[in-house]
CSV table of C-alpha atoms in Angstrom, one decimal:
chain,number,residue,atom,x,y,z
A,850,UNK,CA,-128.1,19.7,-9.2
A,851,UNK,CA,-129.3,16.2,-9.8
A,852,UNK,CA,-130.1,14.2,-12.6
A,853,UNK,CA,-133.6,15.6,-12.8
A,854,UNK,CA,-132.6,18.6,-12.4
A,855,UNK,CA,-130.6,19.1,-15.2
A,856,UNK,CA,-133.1,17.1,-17.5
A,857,UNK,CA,-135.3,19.9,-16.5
A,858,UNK,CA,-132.7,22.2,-17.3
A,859,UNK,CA,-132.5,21.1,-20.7
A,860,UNK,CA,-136.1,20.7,-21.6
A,861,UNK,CA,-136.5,24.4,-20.3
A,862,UNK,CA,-133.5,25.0,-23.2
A,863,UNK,CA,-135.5,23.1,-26.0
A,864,UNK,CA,-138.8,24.4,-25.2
A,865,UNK,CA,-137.6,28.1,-25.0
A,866,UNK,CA,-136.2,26.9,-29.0
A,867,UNK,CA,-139.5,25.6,-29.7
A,868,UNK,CA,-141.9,28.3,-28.8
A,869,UNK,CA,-139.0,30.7,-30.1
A,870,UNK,CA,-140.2,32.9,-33.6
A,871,UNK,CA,-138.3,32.1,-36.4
A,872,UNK,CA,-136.3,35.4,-36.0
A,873,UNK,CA,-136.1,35.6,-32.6
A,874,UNK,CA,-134.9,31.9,-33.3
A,875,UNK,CA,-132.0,32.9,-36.0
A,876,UNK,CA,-131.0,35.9,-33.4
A,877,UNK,CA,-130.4,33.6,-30.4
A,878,UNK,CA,-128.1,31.4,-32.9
A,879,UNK,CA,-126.3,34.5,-34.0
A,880,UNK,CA,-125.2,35.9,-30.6
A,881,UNK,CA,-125.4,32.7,-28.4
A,882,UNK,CA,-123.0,30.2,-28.9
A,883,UNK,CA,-124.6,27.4,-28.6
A,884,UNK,CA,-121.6,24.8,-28.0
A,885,UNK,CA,-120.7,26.5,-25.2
A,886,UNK,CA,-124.4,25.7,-23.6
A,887,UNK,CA,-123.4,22.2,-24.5
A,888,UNK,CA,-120.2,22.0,-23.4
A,889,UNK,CA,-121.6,23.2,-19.8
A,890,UNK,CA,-124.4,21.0,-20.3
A,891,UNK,CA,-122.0,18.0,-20.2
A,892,UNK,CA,-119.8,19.1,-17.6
A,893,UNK,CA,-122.4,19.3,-15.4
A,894,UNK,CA,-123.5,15.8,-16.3
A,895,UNK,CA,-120.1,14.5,-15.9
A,896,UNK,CA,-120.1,15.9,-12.0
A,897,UNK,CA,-123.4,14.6,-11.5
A,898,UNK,CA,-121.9,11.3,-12.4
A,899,UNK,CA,-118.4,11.3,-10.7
A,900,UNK,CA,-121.1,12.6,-7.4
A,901,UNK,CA,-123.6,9.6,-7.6
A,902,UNK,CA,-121.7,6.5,-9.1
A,903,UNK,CA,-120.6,4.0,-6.6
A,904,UNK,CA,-116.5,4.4,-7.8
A,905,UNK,CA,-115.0,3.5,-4.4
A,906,UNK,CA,-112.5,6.1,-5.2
A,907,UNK,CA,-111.7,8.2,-1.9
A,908,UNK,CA,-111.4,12.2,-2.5
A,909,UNK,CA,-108.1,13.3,-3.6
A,910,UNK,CA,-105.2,15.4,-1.7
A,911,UNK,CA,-106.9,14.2,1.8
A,912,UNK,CA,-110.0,16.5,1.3
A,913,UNK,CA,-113.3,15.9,3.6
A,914,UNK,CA,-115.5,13.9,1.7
A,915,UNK,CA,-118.6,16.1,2.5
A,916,UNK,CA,-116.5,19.2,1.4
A,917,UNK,CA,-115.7,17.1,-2.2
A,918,UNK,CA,-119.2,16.5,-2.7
A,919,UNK,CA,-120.8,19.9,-2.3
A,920,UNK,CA,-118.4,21.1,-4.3
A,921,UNK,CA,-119.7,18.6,-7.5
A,922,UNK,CA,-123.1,19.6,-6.3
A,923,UNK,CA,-122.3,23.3,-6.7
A,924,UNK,CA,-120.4,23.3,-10.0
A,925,UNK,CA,-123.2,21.0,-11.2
A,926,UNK,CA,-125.6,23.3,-10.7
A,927,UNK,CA,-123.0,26.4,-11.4
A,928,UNK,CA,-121.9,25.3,-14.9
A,929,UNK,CA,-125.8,25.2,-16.7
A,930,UNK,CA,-127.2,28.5,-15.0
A,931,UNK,CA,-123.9,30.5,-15.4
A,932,UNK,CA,-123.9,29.4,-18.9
A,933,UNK,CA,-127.4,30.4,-19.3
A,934,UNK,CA,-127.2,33.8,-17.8
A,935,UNK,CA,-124.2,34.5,-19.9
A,936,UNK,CA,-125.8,32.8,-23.0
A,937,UNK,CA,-128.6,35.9,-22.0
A,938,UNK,CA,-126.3,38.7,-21.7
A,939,UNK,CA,-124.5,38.0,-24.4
A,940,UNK,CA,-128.1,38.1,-26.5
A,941,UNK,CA,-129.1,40.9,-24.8
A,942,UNK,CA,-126.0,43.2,-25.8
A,943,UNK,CA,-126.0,42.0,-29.6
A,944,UNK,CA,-123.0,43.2,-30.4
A,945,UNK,CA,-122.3,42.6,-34.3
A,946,UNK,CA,-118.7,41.5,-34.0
A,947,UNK,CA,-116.4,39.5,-36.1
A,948,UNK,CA,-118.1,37.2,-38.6
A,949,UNK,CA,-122.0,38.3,-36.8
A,950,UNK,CA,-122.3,40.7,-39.0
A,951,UNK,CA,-122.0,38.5,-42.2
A,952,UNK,CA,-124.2,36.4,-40.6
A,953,UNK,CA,-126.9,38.9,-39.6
A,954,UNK,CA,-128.2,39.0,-43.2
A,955,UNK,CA,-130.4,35.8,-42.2
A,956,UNK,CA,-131.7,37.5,-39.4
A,957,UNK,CA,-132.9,40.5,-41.5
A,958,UNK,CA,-133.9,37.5,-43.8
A,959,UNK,CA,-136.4,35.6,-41.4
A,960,UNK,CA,-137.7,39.3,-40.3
A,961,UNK,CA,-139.2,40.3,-44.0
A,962,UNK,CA,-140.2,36.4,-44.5
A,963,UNK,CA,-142.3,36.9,-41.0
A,964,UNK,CA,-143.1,41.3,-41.2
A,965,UNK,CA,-141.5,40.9,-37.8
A,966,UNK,CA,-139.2,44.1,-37.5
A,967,UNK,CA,-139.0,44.4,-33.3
A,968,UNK,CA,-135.8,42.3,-33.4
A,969,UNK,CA,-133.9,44.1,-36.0
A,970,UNK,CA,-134.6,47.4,-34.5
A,971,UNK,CA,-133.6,46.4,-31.2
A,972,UNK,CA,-130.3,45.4,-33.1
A,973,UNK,CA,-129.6,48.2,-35.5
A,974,UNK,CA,-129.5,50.6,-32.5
A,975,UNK,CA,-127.1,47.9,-30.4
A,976,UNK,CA,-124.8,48.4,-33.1
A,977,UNK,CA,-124.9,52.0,-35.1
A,978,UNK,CA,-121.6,52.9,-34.9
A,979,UNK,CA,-119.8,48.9,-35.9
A,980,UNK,CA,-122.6,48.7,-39.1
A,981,UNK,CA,-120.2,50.6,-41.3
A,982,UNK,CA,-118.8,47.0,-41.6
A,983,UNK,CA,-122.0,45.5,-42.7
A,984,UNK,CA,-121.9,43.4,-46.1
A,985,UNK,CA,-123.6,44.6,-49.0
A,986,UNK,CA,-125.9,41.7,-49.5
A,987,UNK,CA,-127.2,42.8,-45.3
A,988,UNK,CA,-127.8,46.3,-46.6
A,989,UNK,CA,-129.7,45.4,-49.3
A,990,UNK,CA,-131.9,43.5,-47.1
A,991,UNK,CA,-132.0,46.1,-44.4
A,992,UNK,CA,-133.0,49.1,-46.7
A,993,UNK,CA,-135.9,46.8,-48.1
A,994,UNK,CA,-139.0,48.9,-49.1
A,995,UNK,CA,-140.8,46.7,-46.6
A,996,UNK,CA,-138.9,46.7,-44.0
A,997,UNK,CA,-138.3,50.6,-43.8
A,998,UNK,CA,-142.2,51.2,-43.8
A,999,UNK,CA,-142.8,48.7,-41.4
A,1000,UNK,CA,-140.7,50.2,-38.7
A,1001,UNK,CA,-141.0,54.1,-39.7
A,1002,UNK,CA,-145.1,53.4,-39.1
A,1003,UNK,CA,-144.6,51.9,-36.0
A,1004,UNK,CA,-142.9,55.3,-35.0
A,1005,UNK,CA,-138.9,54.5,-35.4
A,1006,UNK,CA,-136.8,56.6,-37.8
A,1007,UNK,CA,-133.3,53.7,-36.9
A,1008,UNK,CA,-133.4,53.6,-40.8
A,1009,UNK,CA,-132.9,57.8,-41.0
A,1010,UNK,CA,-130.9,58.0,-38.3
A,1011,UNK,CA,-128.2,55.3,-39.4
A,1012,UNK,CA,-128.2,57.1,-42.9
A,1013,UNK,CA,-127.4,60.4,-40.7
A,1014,UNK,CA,-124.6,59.0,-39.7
A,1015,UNK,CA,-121.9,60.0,-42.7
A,1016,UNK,CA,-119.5,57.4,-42.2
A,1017,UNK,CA,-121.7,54.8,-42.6
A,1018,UNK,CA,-123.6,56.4,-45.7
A,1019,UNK,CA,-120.4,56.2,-47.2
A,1020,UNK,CA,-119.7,52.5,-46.3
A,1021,UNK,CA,-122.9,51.4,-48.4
A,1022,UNK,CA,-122.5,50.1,-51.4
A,1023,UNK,CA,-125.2,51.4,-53.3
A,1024,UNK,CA,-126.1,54.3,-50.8
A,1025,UNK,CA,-128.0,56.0,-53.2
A,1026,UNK,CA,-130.3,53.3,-53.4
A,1027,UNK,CA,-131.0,53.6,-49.3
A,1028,UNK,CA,-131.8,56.8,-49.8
A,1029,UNK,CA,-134.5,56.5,-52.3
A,1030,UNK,CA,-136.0,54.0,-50.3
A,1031,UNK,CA,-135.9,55.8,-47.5
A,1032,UNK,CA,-137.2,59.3,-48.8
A,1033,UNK,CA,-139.7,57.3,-50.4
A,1034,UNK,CA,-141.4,56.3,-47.3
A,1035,UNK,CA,-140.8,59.4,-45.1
A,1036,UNK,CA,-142.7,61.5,-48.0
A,1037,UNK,CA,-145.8,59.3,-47.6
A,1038,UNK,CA,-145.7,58.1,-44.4
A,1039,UNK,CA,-147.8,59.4,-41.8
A,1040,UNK,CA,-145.1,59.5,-39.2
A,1041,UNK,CA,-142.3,61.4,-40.7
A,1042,UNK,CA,-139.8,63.8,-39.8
A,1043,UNK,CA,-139.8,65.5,-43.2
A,1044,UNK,CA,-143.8,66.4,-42.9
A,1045,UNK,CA,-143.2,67.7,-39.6
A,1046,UNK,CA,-140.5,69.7,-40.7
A,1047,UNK,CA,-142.7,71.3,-43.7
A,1048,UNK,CA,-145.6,71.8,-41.7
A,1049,UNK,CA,-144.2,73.3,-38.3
A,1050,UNK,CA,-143.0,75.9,-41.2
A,1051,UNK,CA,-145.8,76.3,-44.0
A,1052,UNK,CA,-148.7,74.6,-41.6
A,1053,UNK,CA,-151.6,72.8,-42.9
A,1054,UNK,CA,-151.9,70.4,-39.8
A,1055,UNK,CA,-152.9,71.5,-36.5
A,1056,UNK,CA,-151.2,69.9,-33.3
A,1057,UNK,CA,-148.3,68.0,-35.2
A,1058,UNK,CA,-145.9,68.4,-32.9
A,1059,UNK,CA,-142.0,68.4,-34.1
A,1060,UNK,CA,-140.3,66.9,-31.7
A,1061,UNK,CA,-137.0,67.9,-30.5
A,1062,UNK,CA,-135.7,64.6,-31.9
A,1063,UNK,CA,-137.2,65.0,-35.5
A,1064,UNK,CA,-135.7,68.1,-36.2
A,1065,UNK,CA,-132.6,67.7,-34.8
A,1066,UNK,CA,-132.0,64.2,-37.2
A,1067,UNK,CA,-133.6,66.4,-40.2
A,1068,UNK,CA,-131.1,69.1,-39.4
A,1069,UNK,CA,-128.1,66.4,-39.6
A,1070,UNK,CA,-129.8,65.2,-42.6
A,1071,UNK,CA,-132.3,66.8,-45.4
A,1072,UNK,CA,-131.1,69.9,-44.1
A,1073,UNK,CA,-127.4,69.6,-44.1
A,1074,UNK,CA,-125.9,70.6,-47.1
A,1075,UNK,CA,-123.0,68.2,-46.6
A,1076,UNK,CA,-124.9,65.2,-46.2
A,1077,UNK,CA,-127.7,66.3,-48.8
A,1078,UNK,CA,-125.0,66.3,-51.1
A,1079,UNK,CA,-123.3,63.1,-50.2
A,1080,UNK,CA,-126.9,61.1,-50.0
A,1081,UNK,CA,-127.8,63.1,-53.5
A,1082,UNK,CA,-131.0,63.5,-51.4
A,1083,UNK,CA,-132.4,66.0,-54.4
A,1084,UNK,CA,-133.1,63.7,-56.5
A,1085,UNK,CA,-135.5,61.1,-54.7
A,1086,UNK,CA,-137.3,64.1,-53.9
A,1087,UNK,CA,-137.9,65.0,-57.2
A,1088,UNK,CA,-138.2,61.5,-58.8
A,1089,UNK,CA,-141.4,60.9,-56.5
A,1090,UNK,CA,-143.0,64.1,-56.6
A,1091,UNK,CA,-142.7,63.6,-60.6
A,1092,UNK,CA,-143.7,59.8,-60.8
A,1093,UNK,CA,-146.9,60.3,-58.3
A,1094,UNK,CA,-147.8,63.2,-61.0
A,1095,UNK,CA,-147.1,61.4,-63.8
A,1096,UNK,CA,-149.4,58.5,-62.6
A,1097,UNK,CA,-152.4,60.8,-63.2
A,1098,UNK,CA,-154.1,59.7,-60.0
A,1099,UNK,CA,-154.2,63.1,-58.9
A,1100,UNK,CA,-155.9,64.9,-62.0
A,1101,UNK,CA,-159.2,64.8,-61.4
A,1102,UNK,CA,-159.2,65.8,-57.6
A,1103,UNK,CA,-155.9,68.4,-58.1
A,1104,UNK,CA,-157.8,70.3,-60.9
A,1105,UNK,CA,-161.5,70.6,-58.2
A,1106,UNK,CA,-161.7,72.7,-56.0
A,1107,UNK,CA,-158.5,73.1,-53.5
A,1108,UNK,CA,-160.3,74.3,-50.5
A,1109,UNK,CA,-159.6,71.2,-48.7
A,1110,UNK,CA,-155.7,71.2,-49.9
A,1111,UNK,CA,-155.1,74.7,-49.0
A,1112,UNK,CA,-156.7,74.8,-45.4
A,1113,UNK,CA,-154.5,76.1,-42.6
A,1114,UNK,CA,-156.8,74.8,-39.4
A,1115,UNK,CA,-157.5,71.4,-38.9
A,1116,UNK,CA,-155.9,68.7,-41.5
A,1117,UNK,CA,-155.1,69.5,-44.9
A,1118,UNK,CA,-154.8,67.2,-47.9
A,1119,UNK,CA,-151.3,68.7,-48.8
A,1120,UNK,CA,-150.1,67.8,-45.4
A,1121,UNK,CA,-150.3,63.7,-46.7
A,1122,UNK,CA,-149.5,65.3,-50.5
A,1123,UNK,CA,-146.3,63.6,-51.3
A,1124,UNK,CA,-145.7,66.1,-54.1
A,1125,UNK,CA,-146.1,69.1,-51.8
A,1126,UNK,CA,-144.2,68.2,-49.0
A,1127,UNK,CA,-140.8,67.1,-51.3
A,1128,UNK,CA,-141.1,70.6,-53.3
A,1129,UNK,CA,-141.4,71.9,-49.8
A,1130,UNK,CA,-138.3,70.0,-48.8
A,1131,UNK,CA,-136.1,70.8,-51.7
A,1132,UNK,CA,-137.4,74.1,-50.3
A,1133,UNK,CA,-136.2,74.4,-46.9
A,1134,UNK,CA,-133.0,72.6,-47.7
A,1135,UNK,CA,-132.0,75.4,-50.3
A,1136,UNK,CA,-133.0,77.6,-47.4
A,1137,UNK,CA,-130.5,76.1,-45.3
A,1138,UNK,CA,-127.9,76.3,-47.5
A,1139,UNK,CA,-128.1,80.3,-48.1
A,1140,UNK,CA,-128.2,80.6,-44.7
A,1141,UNK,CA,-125.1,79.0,-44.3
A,1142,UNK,CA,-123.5,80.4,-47.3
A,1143,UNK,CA,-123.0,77.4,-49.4
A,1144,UNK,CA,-122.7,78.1,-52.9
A,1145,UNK,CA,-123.4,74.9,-55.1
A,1146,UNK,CA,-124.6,73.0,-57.7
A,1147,UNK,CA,-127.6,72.9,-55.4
A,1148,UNK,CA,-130.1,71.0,-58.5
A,1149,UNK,CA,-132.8,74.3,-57.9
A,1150,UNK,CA,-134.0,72.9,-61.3
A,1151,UNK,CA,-135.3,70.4,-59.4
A,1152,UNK,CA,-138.5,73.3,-58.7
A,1153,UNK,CA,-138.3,73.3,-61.8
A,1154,UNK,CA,-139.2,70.3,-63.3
A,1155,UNK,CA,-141.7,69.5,-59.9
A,1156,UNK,CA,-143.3,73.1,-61.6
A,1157,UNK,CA,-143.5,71.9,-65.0
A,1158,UNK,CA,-145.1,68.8,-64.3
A,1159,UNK,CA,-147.6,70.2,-62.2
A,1160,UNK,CA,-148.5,72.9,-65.1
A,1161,UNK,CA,-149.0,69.6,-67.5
A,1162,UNK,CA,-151.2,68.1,-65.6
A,1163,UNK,CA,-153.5,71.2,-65.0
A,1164,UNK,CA,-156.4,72.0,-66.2
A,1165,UNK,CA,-158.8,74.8,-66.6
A,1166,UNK,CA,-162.2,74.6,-65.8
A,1167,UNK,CA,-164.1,77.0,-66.2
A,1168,UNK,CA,-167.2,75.9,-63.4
A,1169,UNK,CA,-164.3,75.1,-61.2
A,1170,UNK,CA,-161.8,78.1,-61.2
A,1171,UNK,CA,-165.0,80.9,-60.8
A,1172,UNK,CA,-166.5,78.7,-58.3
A,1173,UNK,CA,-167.7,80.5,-55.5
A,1174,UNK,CA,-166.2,77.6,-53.1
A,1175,UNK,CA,-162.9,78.3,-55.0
A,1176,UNK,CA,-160.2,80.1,-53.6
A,1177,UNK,CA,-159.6,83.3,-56.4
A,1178,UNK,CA,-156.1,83.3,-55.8
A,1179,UNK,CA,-155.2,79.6,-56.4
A,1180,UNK,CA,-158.8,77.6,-57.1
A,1181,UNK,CA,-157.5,74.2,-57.3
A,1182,UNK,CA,-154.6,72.4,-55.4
A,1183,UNK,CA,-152.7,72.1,-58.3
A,1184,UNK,CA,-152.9,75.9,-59.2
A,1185,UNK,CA,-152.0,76.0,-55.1
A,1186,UNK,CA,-148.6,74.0,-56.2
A,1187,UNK,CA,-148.1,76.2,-58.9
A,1188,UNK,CA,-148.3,79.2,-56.6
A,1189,UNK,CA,-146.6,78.0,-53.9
A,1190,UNK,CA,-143.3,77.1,-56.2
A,1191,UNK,CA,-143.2,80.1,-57.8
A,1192,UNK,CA,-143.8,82.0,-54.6
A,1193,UNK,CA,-140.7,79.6,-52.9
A,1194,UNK,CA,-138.7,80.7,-56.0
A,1195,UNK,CA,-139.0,84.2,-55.6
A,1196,UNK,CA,-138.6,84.3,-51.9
A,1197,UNK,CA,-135.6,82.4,-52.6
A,1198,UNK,CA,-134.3,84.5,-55.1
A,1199,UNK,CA,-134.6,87.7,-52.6
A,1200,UNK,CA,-132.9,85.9,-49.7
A,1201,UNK,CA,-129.5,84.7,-52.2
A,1202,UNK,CA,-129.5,88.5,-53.4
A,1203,UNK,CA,-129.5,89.6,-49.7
A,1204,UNK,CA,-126.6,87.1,-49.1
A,1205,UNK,CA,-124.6,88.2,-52.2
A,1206,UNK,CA,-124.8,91.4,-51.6
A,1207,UNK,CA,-121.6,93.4,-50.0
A,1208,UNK,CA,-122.1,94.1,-46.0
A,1209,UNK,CA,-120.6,97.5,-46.5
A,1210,UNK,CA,-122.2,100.8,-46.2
A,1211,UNK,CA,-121.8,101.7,-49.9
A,1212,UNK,CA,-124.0,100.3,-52.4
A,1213,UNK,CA,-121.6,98.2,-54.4
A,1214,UNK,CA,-122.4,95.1,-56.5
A,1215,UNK,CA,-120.6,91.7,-56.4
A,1216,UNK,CA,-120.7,89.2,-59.0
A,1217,UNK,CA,-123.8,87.1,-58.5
A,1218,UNK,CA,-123.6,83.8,-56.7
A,1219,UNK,CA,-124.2,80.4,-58.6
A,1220,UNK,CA,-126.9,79.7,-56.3
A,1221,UNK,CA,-128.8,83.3,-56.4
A,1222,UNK,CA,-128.1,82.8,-60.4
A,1223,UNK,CA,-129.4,79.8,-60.6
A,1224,UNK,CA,-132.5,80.6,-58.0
A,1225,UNK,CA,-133.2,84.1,-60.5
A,1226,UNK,CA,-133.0,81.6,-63.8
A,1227,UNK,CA,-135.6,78.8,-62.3
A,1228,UNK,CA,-137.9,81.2,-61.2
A,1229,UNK,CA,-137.9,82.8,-64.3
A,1230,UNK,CA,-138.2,79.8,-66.1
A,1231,UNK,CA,-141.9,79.4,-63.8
A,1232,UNK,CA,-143.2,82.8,-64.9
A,1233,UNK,CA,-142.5,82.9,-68.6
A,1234,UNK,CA,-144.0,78.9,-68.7
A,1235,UNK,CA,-147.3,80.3,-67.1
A,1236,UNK,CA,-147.7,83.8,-68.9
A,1237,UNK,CA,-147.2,81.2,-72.2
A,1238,UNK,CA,-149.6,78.3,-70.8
A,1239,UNK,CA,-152.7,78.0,-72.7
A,1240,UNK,CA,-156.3,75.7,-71.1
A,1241,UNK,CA,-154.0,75.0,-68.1
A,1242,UNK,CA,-154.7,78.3,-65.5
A,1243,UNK,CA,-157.2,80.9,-66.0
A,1244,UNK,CA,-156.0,84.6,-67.3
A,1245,UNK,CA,-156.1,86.1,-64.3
A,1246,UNK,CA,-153.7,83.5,-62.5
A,1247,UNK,CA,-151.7,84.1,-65.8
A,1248,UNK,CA,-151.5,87.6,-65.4
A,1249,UNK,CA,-150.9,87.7,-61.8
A,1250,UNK,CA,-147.5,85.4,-62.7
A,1251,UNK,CA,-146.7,87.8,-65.1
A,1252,UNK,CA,-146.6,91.1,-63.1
A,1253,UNK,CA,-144.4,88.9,-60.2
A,1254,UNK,CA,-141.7,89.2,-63.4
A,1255,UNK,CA,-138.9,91.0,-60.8
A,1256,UNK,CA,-138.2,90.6,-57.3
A,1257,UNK,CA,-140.8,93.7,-56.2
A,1258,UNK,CA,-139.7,93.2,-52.5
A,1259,UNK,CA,-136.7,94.7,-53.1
A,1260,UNK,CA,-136.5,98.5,-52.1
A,1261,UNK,CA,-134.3,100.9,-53.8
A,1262,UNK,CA,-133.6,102.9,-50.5
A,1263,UNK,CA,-132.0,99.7,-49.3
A,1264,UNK,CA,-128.2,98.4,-50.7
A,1265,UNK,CA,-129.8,96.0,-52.3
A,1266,UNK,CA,-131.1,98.4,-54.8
A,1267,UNK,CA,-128.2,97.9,-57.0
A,1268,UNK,CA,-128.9,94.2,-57.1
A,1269,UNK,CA,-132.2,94.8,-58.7
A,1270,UNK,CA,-131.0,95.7,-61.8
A,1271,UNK,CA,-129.3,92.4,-61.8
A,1272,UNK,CA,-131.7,90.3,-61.7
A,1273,UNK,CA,-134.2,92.2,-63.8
A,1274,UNK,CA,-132.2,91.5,-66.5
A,1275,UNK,CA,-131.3,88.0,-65.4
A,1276,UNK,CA,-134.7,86.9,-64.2
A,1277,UNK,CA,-136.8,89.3,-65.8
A,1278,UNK,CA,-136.1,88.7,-69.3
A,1279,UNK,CA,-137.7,86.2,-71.5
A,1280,UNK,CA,-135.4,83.7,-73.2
A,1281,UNK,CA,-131.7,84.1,-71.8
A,1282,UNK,CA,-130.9,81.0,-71.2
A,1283,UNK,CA,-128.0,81.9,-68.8
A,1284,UNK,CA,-126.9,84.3,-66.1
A,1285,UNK,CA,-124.5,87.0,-66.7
């Protein structure tokens, strides 16, 4: 290493600073220290110096001069690239240690200043399991609306996956707040786990493939009744489904005809239908849960209210509902909805009586679950609103609710006979206001 050498050295250092991003910029000064560059920087210079300047001093303990001066030529050149290769690594393995990770903020910063997200991707998966550390003012910035729909359209789901991981859903501050955000975006989206989910179930979108991946981080996730609970996932569910129909947007092509919203070949509208596809995922998640005999507080009101609000914004039209283009069963896509979560209810309400009900040969009846009560109550609630509605379905859609008043599906010959009663008078009757 000479002189020039290591001027070249250090103009290849400042230019690789120059041309730098600004984030990529604020990463190399959070996992390169930069005073160690230096400090081998100036040892090298100092070998350069004691190699080249006339000193008259002869080499020390006898050693051949030749040997003394390949040896300041080596560590001269040594020091700089060695520091530079580690200076690399070190980037490379961005490992949020110590005080990195209050520091990272301004890295996360520079990357929503510039929409450049490729940088805090690559560290976010570096470091899943040491971000339950991270400071509340980085989490803030990390589960910005912005930043989450940058990277889940450009195909990564790091911000789902590091609110799969429990301990560090915990760890946040305001975790409830990361959850909306996120369940926000994955419900409008086009590349979400949550619409593959619903459609690899219900269809509406030909050729989405569910990838191995998705559904295993939705079944760690939406459909986990332990970390549904924890993330109170319900309710940004139902919050969005309920604010996109409150907006009205919707009314005047949800009340034409639905043909287009209740195709099952080729692309559907409800398939991109943010209010379909969180009833649909409230749906599968209460699924889950009977299924694995949890018996909660599971918010099934939140069908409910998604139900109600739909019915509001309904309308009957006349020219529209006896269309010939019109689907008689369900005309329009908000009659579909209506349909659909009644339907959901029902099914529901059939599978928690199945689950309740004694596994022994003998027909015997146990007290009804909270859930199956709850399921029976909401559904309920569906029918009686649409027998009652008035200008928002036609009669006929009216009636048809009506006669769905118990759970037909049911057979006497079965043990579940005896739970037929049960909900007849639970679900089947106008008014209650509780379960028995």
């Amino acid at each position: 290493m000479t002189f020039e050498g290591l001027l070249a050295f250090i103009g290849v250092l400042v230019a690789v600073l120059a041309i730098a991003r600004p984030v990529q910029r604020r990463s190399l000064s959070l996992f390169v220290p930069m005073w160690f560059l230096g400090a081998a920087t100036v040892l090298s210079l100092i070998l350069i110096v004691f190699r080249e300047a006339p000193l008259g001093v002869p080499p020390p303990f006898r050693w051949r001069l030749d040997l003394v001066l390949f040896g300041l030529t080596f560590g001269a050149f040594v020091l700089p690239v060695g520091a530079a290769v580690w200076s690399w690594i070190s980037w490379h393995r961005a490992k949020l240690t110590g005080n990195k990770l209050g520091r990272v903020e301004d890295v996360f910063q520079a990357a929503l200043r510039e929409r450049e997200f490729d940088e805090v991707e690559r560290i976010l998966r570096k470091n899943q399991q040491r971000l339950i550390h991270l400071p509340a003012g980085a989490a803030t910035v990390l589960f910005d609306p912005a930043m989450v729909e940058a990277l889940l359209n450009s195909h990564s789901l790091v911000h789902l996956e590091l609110l799969g991981n429990v301990p560090f859903l915990r760890s946040l501050e305001n975790r409830f707040a990361a959850v909306d955000v996120v369940t926000r975006a994955l419900l409008r989206s086009g590349v979400s786990p949550l619409r593959s989910a619903v459609v690899s179930m219900y269809g509406g979108l030909e050729h989405l493939v569910y990838s191995d991946a998705e559904q295993a981080l939705i079944e760690k996730t939406f459909q986990n009744p332990e970390w549904y609970f924890d993330a109170s996932a319900h309710y940004p569910l139902v919050i969005s489904a309920v604010e996109e129909l409150r907006s009205g947007k919707y009314d005047s092509s949800y009340n034409d005809v639905g043909r287009d919203y209740e195709a099952s070949q080729g692309i559907s509208a409800r398939s991109r239908c943010p209010i379909y596809l969180a009833a649909k995922t409230e749906v599968l998640a209460i699924k889950t849960a009977l299924e694995a005999g949890v018996d909660r507080d599971f918010y099934v009101t939140d069908l409910w209210d998604i139900f109600r609000s739909v019915q509001e914004r309904s309308r009957f039209d006349r020219s529209v509902w006896e269309s010939p283009l019109s689907n008689s069963e369900f005309p329009t896509p908000y009659a579909y909805l209506l349909y659909e979560i009644a339907g959901d209810l029902r099914d529901l309400s059939a599978t928690a009586v199945k689950t309740s009900t004694s596994k022994t040969d003998a027909p015997r009846v146990e007290g009804p679950r909270r859930l199956a009560k709850d399921l029976a109550l909401t559904w309920s609630f569906c029918v009686w609103r649409i027998a009652d509605s008035e200008g928002q379905v036609a009669r006929g859609f009216r009636n048809q609710k009506q006669d769905n008043r118990r759970i037909s599906g049911i057979h006497a010959r079965t043990r579940l006979g005896a739970k037929r009663d049960l909900l007849r008078s639970d679900a089947g009757c106008r008014g209650t206001g509780h379960l028995a």
